[in-house]
Coordinates of C-alpha atoms and ligand atoms in Angstrom, one line a residue:
M1372 CA -26.2 232.6 -60.2
Q1373 CA -22.8 233.2 -58.7
A1374 CA -20.0 232.5 -61.2
Y1375 CA -16.6 231.4 -60.1
T1376 CA -13.6 231.9 -62.3
L1377 CA -11.2 229.0 -62.0
P1378 CA -7.6 229.7 -63.2
R1379 CA -5.6 226.9 -64.9
A1380 CA -4.1 225.7 -61.6
E1381 CA -7.6 225.0 -60.2
H1382 CA -9.2 223.2 -63.1
G1383 CA -6.1 221.3 -64.5
I1384 CA -7.4 221.3 -68.1
S1385 CA -4.6 221.6 -70.7
R1386 CA -4.9 222.5 -74.3
E1387 CA -3.1 219.3 -75.2
D1388 CA -6.2 217.3 -74.1
I1389 CA -8.5 219.3 -76.4
S1390 CA -9.2 218.3 -80.0
D1391 CA -7.3 220.4 -82.5
N1392 CA -10.5 221.0 -84.5
A1393 CA -12.3 222.3 -81.4
L1394 CA -9.4 224.6 -80.7
K1395 CA -9.6 225.9 -84.3
V1396 CA -13.2 226.7 -83.9
L1397 CA -12.7 228.5 -80.6
Y1398 CA -9.8 230.6 -82.0
R1399 CA -11.6 231.5 -85.2
L1400 CA -14.7 232.7 -83.2
N1401 CA -12.6 234.6 -80.7
K1402 CA -10.6 236.3 -83.6
S1403 CA -13.8 237.4 -85.2
G1404 CA -14.8 239.2 -82.0
F1405 CA -17.2 236.6 -80.5
E1406 CA -17.1 234.9 -77.1
A1407 CA -16.6 231.1 -77.4
Y1408 CA -16.2 228.3 -74.9
L1409 CA -16.0 224.6 -74.5
V1410 CA -18.9 223.5 -72.4
G1411 CA -20.8 220.6 -71.0
G1412 CA -19.6 217.0 -71.1
C1413 CA -16.2 217.7 -72.4
V1414 CA -15.2 220.1 -69.6
R1415 CA -16.7 217.8 -67.0
D1416 CA -14.9 214.8 -68.5
L1417 CA -11.5 216.6 -68.7
M1418 CA -11.8 217.6 -65.1
L1419 CA -12.5 214.0 -64.2
G1420 CA -9.4 213.0 -66.2
K1421 CA -11.5 211.2 -68.8
L1422 CA -11.2 211.4 -72.5
P1423 CA -14.2 213.4 -73.7
K1424 CA -16.5 211.7 -76.3
D1425 CA -16.8 214.9 -78.2
F1426 CA -16.2 218.6 -77.8
D1427 CA -19.1 221.0 -77.7
V1428 CA -18.7 224.8 -78.2
V1429 CA -21.0 227.6 -77.2
T1430 CA -20.8 231.2 -78.4
N1431 CA -22.6 234.5 -78.6
A1432 CA -22.5 234.3 -82.4
T1433 CA -25.8 233.4 -84.0
P1434 CA -26.1 230.3 -86.2
E1435 CA -26.0 232.5 -89.3
Q1436 CA -22.9 234.3 -88.1
I1437 CA -21.3 231.0 -87.3
K1438 CA -22.1 229.8 -90.8
S1439 CA -20.5 232.8 -92.4
L1440 CA -17.3 232.1 -90.6
F1441 CA -16.9 228.4 -91.5
K1442 CA -17.1 226.9 -95.0
N1443 CA -17.5 223.5 -93.5
C1444 CA -20.6 224.5 -91.5
R1445 CA -24.1 222.9 -91.6
L1446 CA -27.0 224.3 -89.6
I1447 CA -29.2 221.6 -88.1
G1448 CA -31.9 220.9 -85.5
R1449 CA -35.4 222.0 -84.9
R1450 CA -35.9 221.8 -81.1
F1451 CA -32.4 223.3 -80.7
R1452 CA -30.9 225.1 -83.7
L1453 CA -27.2 224.3 -83.9
A1454 CA -24.2 224.6 -86.2
H1455 CA -22.1 221.6 -87.0
I1456 CA -18.6 222.3 -88.2
V1457 CA -17.4 219.2 -90.1
F1458 CA -13.8 218.2 -90.1
G1459 CA -13.7 214.8 -91.9
R1460 CA -15.0 212.4 -89.3
E1461 CA -15.0 214.8 -86.4
I1462 CA -17.9 217.2 -86.0
I1463 CA -17.7 220.1 -83.6
E1464 CA -21.1 221.2 -82.4
V1465 CA -21.5 224.9 -82.0
A1466 CA -24.5 226.3 -80.2
T1467 CA -25.6 229.9 -79.5
F1468 CA -26.1 230.8 -75.8
R1469 CA -29.7 230.0 -75.0
G1470 CA -31.9 232.3 -73.0
H1471 CA -35.1 232.2 -70.9
H1472 CA -38.6 232.4 -72.2
S1473 CA -40.3 235.5 -71.0
E1474 CA -44.1 235.2 -70.4
G1475 CA -45.2 237.0 -73.6
E1476 CA -43.1 234.6 -75.6
S1477 CA -44.8 231.4 -74.5
D1478 CA -46.8 231.2 -77.7
N1479 CA -44.4 232.6 -80.2
K1480 CA -42.2 230.6 -82.6
L1481 CA -39.0 230.7 -80.6
G1482 CA -39.8 229.2 -77.3
Q1483 CA -42.9 227.1 -76.4
Q1484 CA -44.1 225.1 -73.4
D1485 CA -47.0 222.6 -73.5
A1486 CA -49.7 222.2 -70.8
Q1487 CA -47.4 220.0 -68.7
G1488 CA -44.7 222.7 -68.5
Q1489 CA -42.6 220.8 -71.0
L1490 CA -40.4 222.8 -73.4
V1491 CA -41.3 221.9 -77.0
R1492 CA -39.3 224.6 -78.8
D1493 CA -36.2 226.3 -77.5
N1494 CA -34.6 228.8 -79.7
V1495 CA -34.4 232.0 -77.6
F1496 CA -30.9 233.3 -77.6
G1497 CA -29.4 234.7 -74.4
T1498 CA -26.4 235.5 -72.3
I1499 CA -23.9 233.1 -70.9
E1500 CA -25.5 233.3 -67.5
E1501 CA -28.9 232.4 -68.9
D1502 CA -27.3 229.6 -70.9
A1503 CA -25.8 228.2 -67.7
E1504 CA -29.1 228.3 -65.8
R1505 CA -30.7 226.4 -68.6
R1506 CA -28.3 223.5 -68.4
D1507 CA -29.2 220.4 -66.6
F1508 CA -26.6 219.4 -64.0
T1509 CA -24.1 221.5 -62.0
F1510 CA -21.1 219.7 -63.6
N1511 CA -22.4 220.5 -67.0
A1512 CA -22.4 224.3 -66.6
M1513 CA -18.7 224.9 -66.7
Y1514 CA -17.2 227.0 -69.6
Y1515 CA -13.6 226.7 -70.7
S1516 CA -12.1 229.7 -72.6
V1517 CA -9.0 229.6 -74.8
A1518 CA -8.8 233.4 -74.5
D1519 CA -7.5 233.2 -70.9
F1520 CA -7.5 229.5 -70.2
T1521 CA -10.0 229.9 -67.3
V1522 CA -13.1 227.8 -66.5
T1523 CA -16.2 229.8 -65.5
D1524 CA -18.1 227.7 -63.1
F1525 CA -21.7 228.9 -62.7
A1526 CA -23.2 226.2 -60.4
R1527 CA -20.3 224.9 -58.4
G1528 CA -19.8 222.2 -60.9
R1529 CA -16.2 221.7 -59.8
D1530 CA -17.4 220.7 -56.3
A1531 CA -19.8 218.2 -57.8
V1532 CA -17.0 216.7 -59.8
K1533 CA -14.9 216.5 -56.6
N1534 CA -17.7 215.0 -54.5
R1535 CA -18.9 212.8 -57.4
E1536 CA -22.4 214.1 -57.2
V1537 CA -25.1 214.4 -59.8
D1538 CA -27.1 217.5 -58.9
L1539 CA -29.6 219.4 -60.9
I1540 CA -29.4 223.2 -61.4
G1541 CA -32.6 224.8 -59.9
D1542 CA -35.7 223.2 -58.5
P1543 CA -35.6 219.5 -59.5
E1544 CA -39.3 219.0 -60.0
T1545 CA -39.6 222.0 -62.2
R1546 CA -36.6 220.9 -64.3
Y1547 CA -38.0 217.4 -64.7
R1548 CA -41.4 218.8 -65.8
E1549 CA -39.7 221.0 -68.3
D1550 CA -37.9 218.1 -69.8
P1551 CA -38.6 214.6 -68.3
V1552 CA -35.6 213.2 -70.2
R1553 CA -33.4 214.8 -67.5
M1554 CA -34.5 211.9 -65.3
L1555 CA -32.8 209.5 -67.7
R1556 CA -29.8 211.8 -67.9
A1557 CA -29.4 211.7 -64.1
I1558 CA -29.4 207.9 -64.2
R1559 CA -27.0 207.9 -67.1
F1560 CA -24.4 210.2 -65.5
A1561 CA -24.7 208.4 -62.1
A1562 CA -24.0 205.1 -63.8
K1563 CA -21.4 206.2 -66.3
L1564 CA -19.4 208.5 -64.1
D1565 CA -19.9 206.3 -61.0
M1566 CA -21.4 209.1 -59.0
T1567 CA -24.4 209.4 -56.6
I1568 CA -27.5 211.4 -57.3
T1569 CA -28.0 214.0 -54.6
P1570 CA -31.2 213.4 -52.5
R1571 CA -32.9 216.5 -53.7
T1572 CA -32.3 215.5 -57.3
A1573 CA -33.3 211.9 -56.8
K1574 CA -36.5 212.4 -54.8
P1575 CA -39.0 213.5 -57.4
I1576 CA -38.0 210.9 -60.0
P1577 CA -40.3 208.0 -59.0
E1578 CA -43.3 210.3 -58.8
L1579 CA -42.5 211.9 -62.2
A1580 CA -41.3 208.9 -64.1
H1581 CA -44.7 208.6 -65.9
L1582 CA -44.0 211.9 -67.7
L1583 CA -41.6 210.0 -70.0
A1584 CA -44.8 208.9 -71.8
N1585 CA -44.9 212.5 -73.2
I1586 CA -41.6 212.2 -74.9
P1587 CA -41.6 211.4 -78.7
P1588 CA -40.6 207.8 -79.3
A1589 CA -37.7 208.9 -81.7
R1590 CA -36.1 210.9 -78.9
L1591 CA -36.4 208.0 -76.5
F1592 CA -34.7 205.7 -79.0
E1593 CA -31.7 208.0 -79.0
E1594 CA -31.7 208.3 -75.2
T1595 CA -32.0 204.6 -74.6
L1596 CA -29.0 204.0 -76.9
K1597 CA -27.0 206.4 -74.8
L1598 CA -28.3 204.7 -71.6
F1599 CA -27.5 201.2 -72.6
L1600 CA -24.5 201.6 -74.9
G1601 CA -22.4 203.9 -72.7
G1602 CA -20.4 201.1 -71.2
A1603 CA -22.2 201.0 -67.9
G1604 CA -25.4 199.3 -68.9
V1605 CA -25.7 197.0 -65.9
Q1606 CA -25.6 199.8 -63.4
T1607 CA -27.9 201.9 -65.6
F1608 CA -30.5 199.1 -65.7
R1609 CA -30.4 198.7 -61.9
L1610 CA -30.8 202.4 -61.4
L1611 CA -33.7 202.6 -63.9
Q1612 CA -35.4 199.8 -62.0
Q1613 CA -34.7 201.3 -58.6
Y1614 CA -36.2 204.7 -59.7
G1615 CA -39.3 203.3 -61.4
L1616 CA -38.1 204.4 -64.9
L1617 CA -38.0 201.0 -66.5
T1618 CA -41.7 200.5 -66.9
P1619 CA -42.4 203.9 -68.6
L1620 CA -39.8 203.0 -71.1
F1621 CA -40.6 199.3 -71.5
P1622 CA -44.2 198.7 -70.4
Q1623 CA -43.9 195.0 -71.2
L1624 CA -41.2 194.7 -68.5
E1625 CA -43.6 195.7 -65.8
S1626 CA -43.7 192.4 -63.9
I1627 CA -39.9 191.8 -64.5
A1628 CA -39.1 195.3 -63.2
K1629 CA -40.7 194.5 -59.9
N1630 CA -38.6 191.4 -59.4
P1631 CA -34.9 192.0 -59.8
D1632 CA -33.9 188.5 -58.7
S1633 CA -36.0 186.8 -61.4
R1634 CA -34.5 184.7 -64.1
E1635 CA -35.9 187.2 -66.6
C1636 CA -34.0 190.0 -65.0
Q1637 CA -30.8 188.0 -64.7
F1638 CA -30.9 187.3 -68.4
I1639 CA -31.2 191.0 -69.3
L1640 CA -28.4 191.8 -66.8
K1641 CA -26.2 189.0 -68.3
V1642 CA -26.7 190.5 -71.8
L1643 CA -25.9 194.0 -70.5
E1644 CA -22.8 192.7 -68.8
N1645 CA -21.6 191.2 -72.1
T1646 CA -22.5 194.5 -73.9
D1647 CA -20.5 196.5 -71.4
E1648 CA -17.5 194.3 -71.8
R1649 CA -17.6 194.6 -75.5
I1650 CA -18.0 198.4 -75.4
N1651 CA -15.2 198.8 -72.9
S1652 CA -12.9 196.8 -75.2
N1653 CA -14.0 198.7 -78.3
Q1654 CA -15.9 195.8 -79.9
R1655 CA -19.0 196.4 -81.9
V1656 CA -22.4 196.1 -80.5
T1657 CA -25.8 196.3 -82.1
P1658 CA -28.8 197.8 -80.3
A1659 CA -30.9 195.0 -81.9
F1660 CA -29.3 192.4 -79.7
L1661 CA -30.1 194.4 -76.6
Y1662 CA -33.7 195.0 -77.6
A1663 CA -34.0 191.3 -78.5
A1664 CA -32.9 190.5 -75.0
L1665 CA -35.1 193.1 -73.3
L1666 CA -38.2 191.8 -75.0
W1667 CA -37.4 188.1 -75.1
Y1668 CA -39.4 187.0 -72.0
P1669 CA -42.3 189.2 -72.9
L1670 CA -42.2 187.5 -76.3
E1671 CA -42.1 183.9 -74.8
E1672 CA -45.0 184.8 -72.5
H1673 CA -47.1 186.3 -75.2
A1674 CA -46.4 183.4 -77.6
Q1675 CA -47.5 180.9 -75.0
K1676 CA -50.6 182.9 -74.3
L1677 CA -51.5 183.0 -78.0
Q1678 CA -50.9 179.3 -78.3
A1679 CA -53.1 178.5 -75.3
E1680 CA -55.9 180.9 -76.2
S1681 CA -56.2 180.6 -79.9
G1682 CA -54.9 177.1 -80.6
L1683 CA -52.2 178.4 -83.0
N1684 CA -49.3 176.1 -83.5
Q1685 CA -46.1 177.0 -81.7
H1686 CA -44.4 178.4 -84.9
D1687 CA -47.3 180.7 -85.8
A1688 CA -47.9 181.8 -82.2
F1689 CA -44.2 182.8 -82.0
N1690 CA -44.3 184.7 -85.2
I1691 CA -47.4 186.6 -84.4
A1692 CA -46.2 187.3 -80.9
S1693 CA -42.9 188.7 -82.3
G1694 CA -44.7 191.2 -84.4
E1695 CA -47.0 192.2 -81.6
V1696 CA -44.3 192.6 -78.9
I1697 CA -42.3 194.9 -81.2
H1698 CA -45.5 196.8 -82.2
R1699 CA -46.3 197.4 -78.5
Q1700 CA -42.7 198.6 -77.8
V1701 CA -42.6 201.1 -80.6
Q1702 CA -45.5 202.9 -79.1
R1703 CA -43.0 204.1 -76.5
I1704 CA -39.6 203.8 -78.1
M1705 CA -39.2 204.0 -81.8
I1706 CA -37.1 201.1 -83.2
P1707 CA -35.8 201.7 -86.8
K1708 CA -36.7 199.0 -89.2
R1709 CA -33.0 198.1 -89.8
F1710 CA -32.9 197.1 -86.1
S1711 CA -36.4 195.5 -85.8
T1712 CA -35.6 193.1 -88.7
V1713 CA -32.5 192.0 -86.8
I1714 CA -34.4 191.6 -83.6
R1715 CA -36.7 189.2 -85.4
D1716 CA -33.9 187.3 -87.0
I1717 CA -32.3 186.7 -83.6
W1718 CA -35.6 185.5 -82.2
I1719 CA -36.4 183.3 -85.2
L1720 CA -32.9 181.7 -84.8
Q1721 CA -33.8 180.7 -81.3
Q1722 CA -36.6 178.6 -82.9
R1723 CA -34.3 177.2 -85.6
L1724 CA -31.1 176.5 -83.7
P1725 CA -32.5 173.4 -82.0
R1726 CA -33.2 171.8 -85.4
R1727 CA -29.9 170.6 -86.7
F1728 CA -30.5 167.5 -88.9
G1729 CA -29.4 167.0 -92.5
R1730 CA -28.2 170.2 -94.1
R1731 CA -29.9 172.4 -91.7
A1732 CA -26.9 172.8 -89.4
F1733 CA -24.8 174.0 -92.3
Q1734 CA -27.5 176.3 -93.6
L1735 CA -27.8 177.9 -90.1
L1736 CA -24.0 178.4 -89.9
S1737 CA -24.2 180.5 -93.1
H1738 CA -27.2 182.5 -91.9
P1739 CA -26.1 186.2 -91.9
K1740 CA -27.3 186.6 -88.3
F1741 CA -26.0 183.2 -87.1
R1742 CA -23.4 184.8 -84.8
A1743 CA -25.9 187.1 -83.1
G1744 CA -28.4 184.2 -82.8
Y1745 CA -25.7 181.9 -81.3
D1746 CA -24.5 184.6 -78.8
F1747 CA -28.1 185.1 -77.8
L1748 CA -28.6 181.4 -77.3
H1749 CA -25.4 181.2 -75.3
A1750 CA -26.6 184.0 -72.9
R1751 CA -29.9 182.2 -72.5
G1752 CA -28.0 179.0 -71.7
E1753 CA -26.0 180.7 -69.0
I1754 CA -29.2 181.7 -67.2
E1755 CA -31.5 178.8 -68.1
G1756 CA -29.0 176.0 -68.0
G1757 CA -30.3 172.5 -68.9
N1758 CA -31.2 171.9 -72.6
T1759 CA -30.5 175.4 -73.6
M1760 CA -26.9 175.3 -72.3
E1761 CA -26.4 171.9 -73.9
L1762 CA -27.6 173.2 -77.2
A1763 CA -25.4 176.3 -77.0
D1764 CA -22.4 174.1 -76.2
W1765 CA -23.2 171.9 -79.1
W1766 CA -23.1 174.9 -81.4
T1767 CA -19.9 176.2 -79.8
E1768 CA -18.3 172.9 -80.8
F1769 CA -19.9 172.5 -84.2
Q1770 CA -19.0 176.0 -85.6
H1771 CA -15.3 175.6 -84.8
A1772 CA -15.0 171.9 -85.9
D1773 CA -13.5 170.7 -89.1
Q1774 CA -15.7 168.8 -91.6
G1775 CA -14.9 165.4 -90.2
K1776 CA -15.7 166.5 -86.7
Q1777 CA -18.9 168.2 -87.8
K1778 CA -20.1 164.9 -89.4
K1779 CA -19.3 163.1 -86.2
L1780 CA -21.2 165.6 -84.2
L1781 CA -24.2 165.3 -86.4
N1782 CA -24.1 161.5 -86.3
A1783 CA -23.8 161.5 -82.6
L1784 CA -26.8 163.7 -82.4
R1785 CA -28.8 161.4 -84.7
Q1786 CA -27.9 158.4 -82.6
S1787 CA -28.7 160.0 -79.2
E1788 CA -32.0 161.3 -80.6
G1789 CA -32.7 157.9 -82.1
S1790 CA -32.1 156.2 -78.8
K1791 CA -34.5 158.6 -77.1
S1792 CA -37.2 157.9 -79.6
S1793 CA -39.6 154.9 -79.1
G1794 CA -41.0 154.9 -82.6
P1795 CA -40.0 152.3 -85.3
R1796 CA -36.8 153.0 -87.2
K1797 CA -38.4 152.8 -90.6
R1798 CA -41.0 155.5 -89.9
R1799 CA -38.3 157.9 -88.7
R1800 CA -36.3 157.4 -91.8
R1801 CA -39.3 158.2 -94.0
S1802 CA -40.1 161.5 -92.5
P1803 CA -37.0 163.1 -91.1
E1804 CA -38.5 166.6 -91.5
K1805 CA -41.3 165.8 -89.0
R1806 CA -39.0 164.2 -86.5
D1807 CA -36.7 167.1 -86.7
A1808 CA -39.4 169.7 -86.1
G1809 CA -40.6 167.6 -83.2
N1810 CA -37.2 168.0 -81.5
A1811 CA -37.3 171.7 -81.4
Ligands
ATP1912 P1 -21.9 213.0 -73.0 O1 -20.5 212.9 -72.5 O2 -22.7 211.8 -72.7 O3 -22.1 213.5 -74.4 P2 -22.9 215.6 -72.2 O4 -23.1 216.2 -70.9 O5 -22.0 216.2 -73.2 O6 -22.6 214.0 -72.0 P3 -24.9 215.9 -74.2 O7 -26.2 215.2 -74.4 O8 -23.9 215.8 -75.3 O9 -24.4 215.4 -72.8 O10 -25.3 217.4 -74.0 C1 -24.4 218.5 -73.9 C2 -24.7 219.5 -72.9 O11 -26.0 220.1 -73.2 C3 -24.9 219.0 -71.5 O12 -23.6 218.9 -70.8 C4 -25.8 219.9 -70.8 O13 -25.2 221.1 -70.4 C5 -26.7 220.3 -72.0 N1 -27.9 219.5 -72.1 C6 -28.1 218.4 -72.8 N2 -29.4 217.9 -72.6 C7 -30.0 218.7 -71.8 C8 -31.3 218.8 -71.2 N3 -32.2 217.8 -71.5 N4 -31.6 219.8 -70.4 C9 -30.7 220.7 -70.1 N5 -29.4 220.7 -70.6 C10 -29.1 219.8 -71.4
MG1913 MG1 -21.7 215.6 -75.3

């Protein structure tokens, strides 16, 4: 690898843009005689003029040596051993240069590959050159030093930044086989940084997309969060679809993935659009909402099938289908319980929100997940129109109305429902519960 040393004038990174805590870590390591650099996403983002999400440091000190230098240090990680230096809410991640795995090492405890060529353990220490070769994209292999304020650019990352290109270091097919998650990372950076994936880096993806099935579901959960909650979810979804990466992640979206113009796809894109807007204006989002949306049409389809095939009533079919759709999904992507319960709450509210008579409307308003359920209904309404939109509009009005207005809205509802019904008034009065349920 040919390394280029970029002086300050050529990389434009100023110490003022760097977190004080990261600077402290760099200085302390340097003072103790170690090499230390900022590397990866933060150097890339600083060159792009963006605010880095976090600052990662790399050094020739071993994790134990790092630990002995910082009181506020924790050692973490199994696949990669790392040090976390904790400064209140900010954590500076410090890694030791990683090296290559020589042949004799392939079955030792430090570095391991499985039969597909995938790295399962990765703790061989190395030189800065080796560390650079092991990184994924050219723009992620730039090292900023506070010893002389230069950036060492090992893979012409600066050109990639200038040309806005996502380009893998090394042979793309080999790099994807080593770690199939790099396919998702290519998509993530292309979407988030508004860059294009170079043809050589793009080409193997559709053929290798299936390798994602070898990635542990817990890691895929983390990766999908980064994919969809990075503020560019719409573009990310489109690219995943285009490169055949959606189905390996969400097998139940197979038919939807083939049909980008479908109503089902439009709904997911609508929810992602709202999510992007919220993230880009610093509002909170929950992954549960997104998963609820991604799996909503598979759920409807499965519930209908269960109802038709086994004669279950709508309510039971929906409940059973909810559990099964989530169960199928977690075979691929782990969904922590705290999210899956919210996913189900949102879904159940879709069943309950149409039933508004008597005290129900007020009970629903005080449901802890009402807001999420209502937002979900609204997004559905925007795509489905018709009754769903009418229902969403009703709830929009009802939740903001004062008591008097709320009563009027409920009365109006009763009357309009009454006029639609052909049954005798007396019977309706006697069994409001049944009528109510029938309206759903
Ligand atoms: P972000 O701004 O989203 O955090 P990042 O580039 O910092 O982007 P991280 O996941 O934080 O991404 O990883 C930090 C660095 O570690 C990357 O820049 C890259 O050099 C290296 N890296 C991370 N994941 C991989 C991987 N799967 N294969 C090779 N190198 C990787
Ligand atoms: Mg990072």
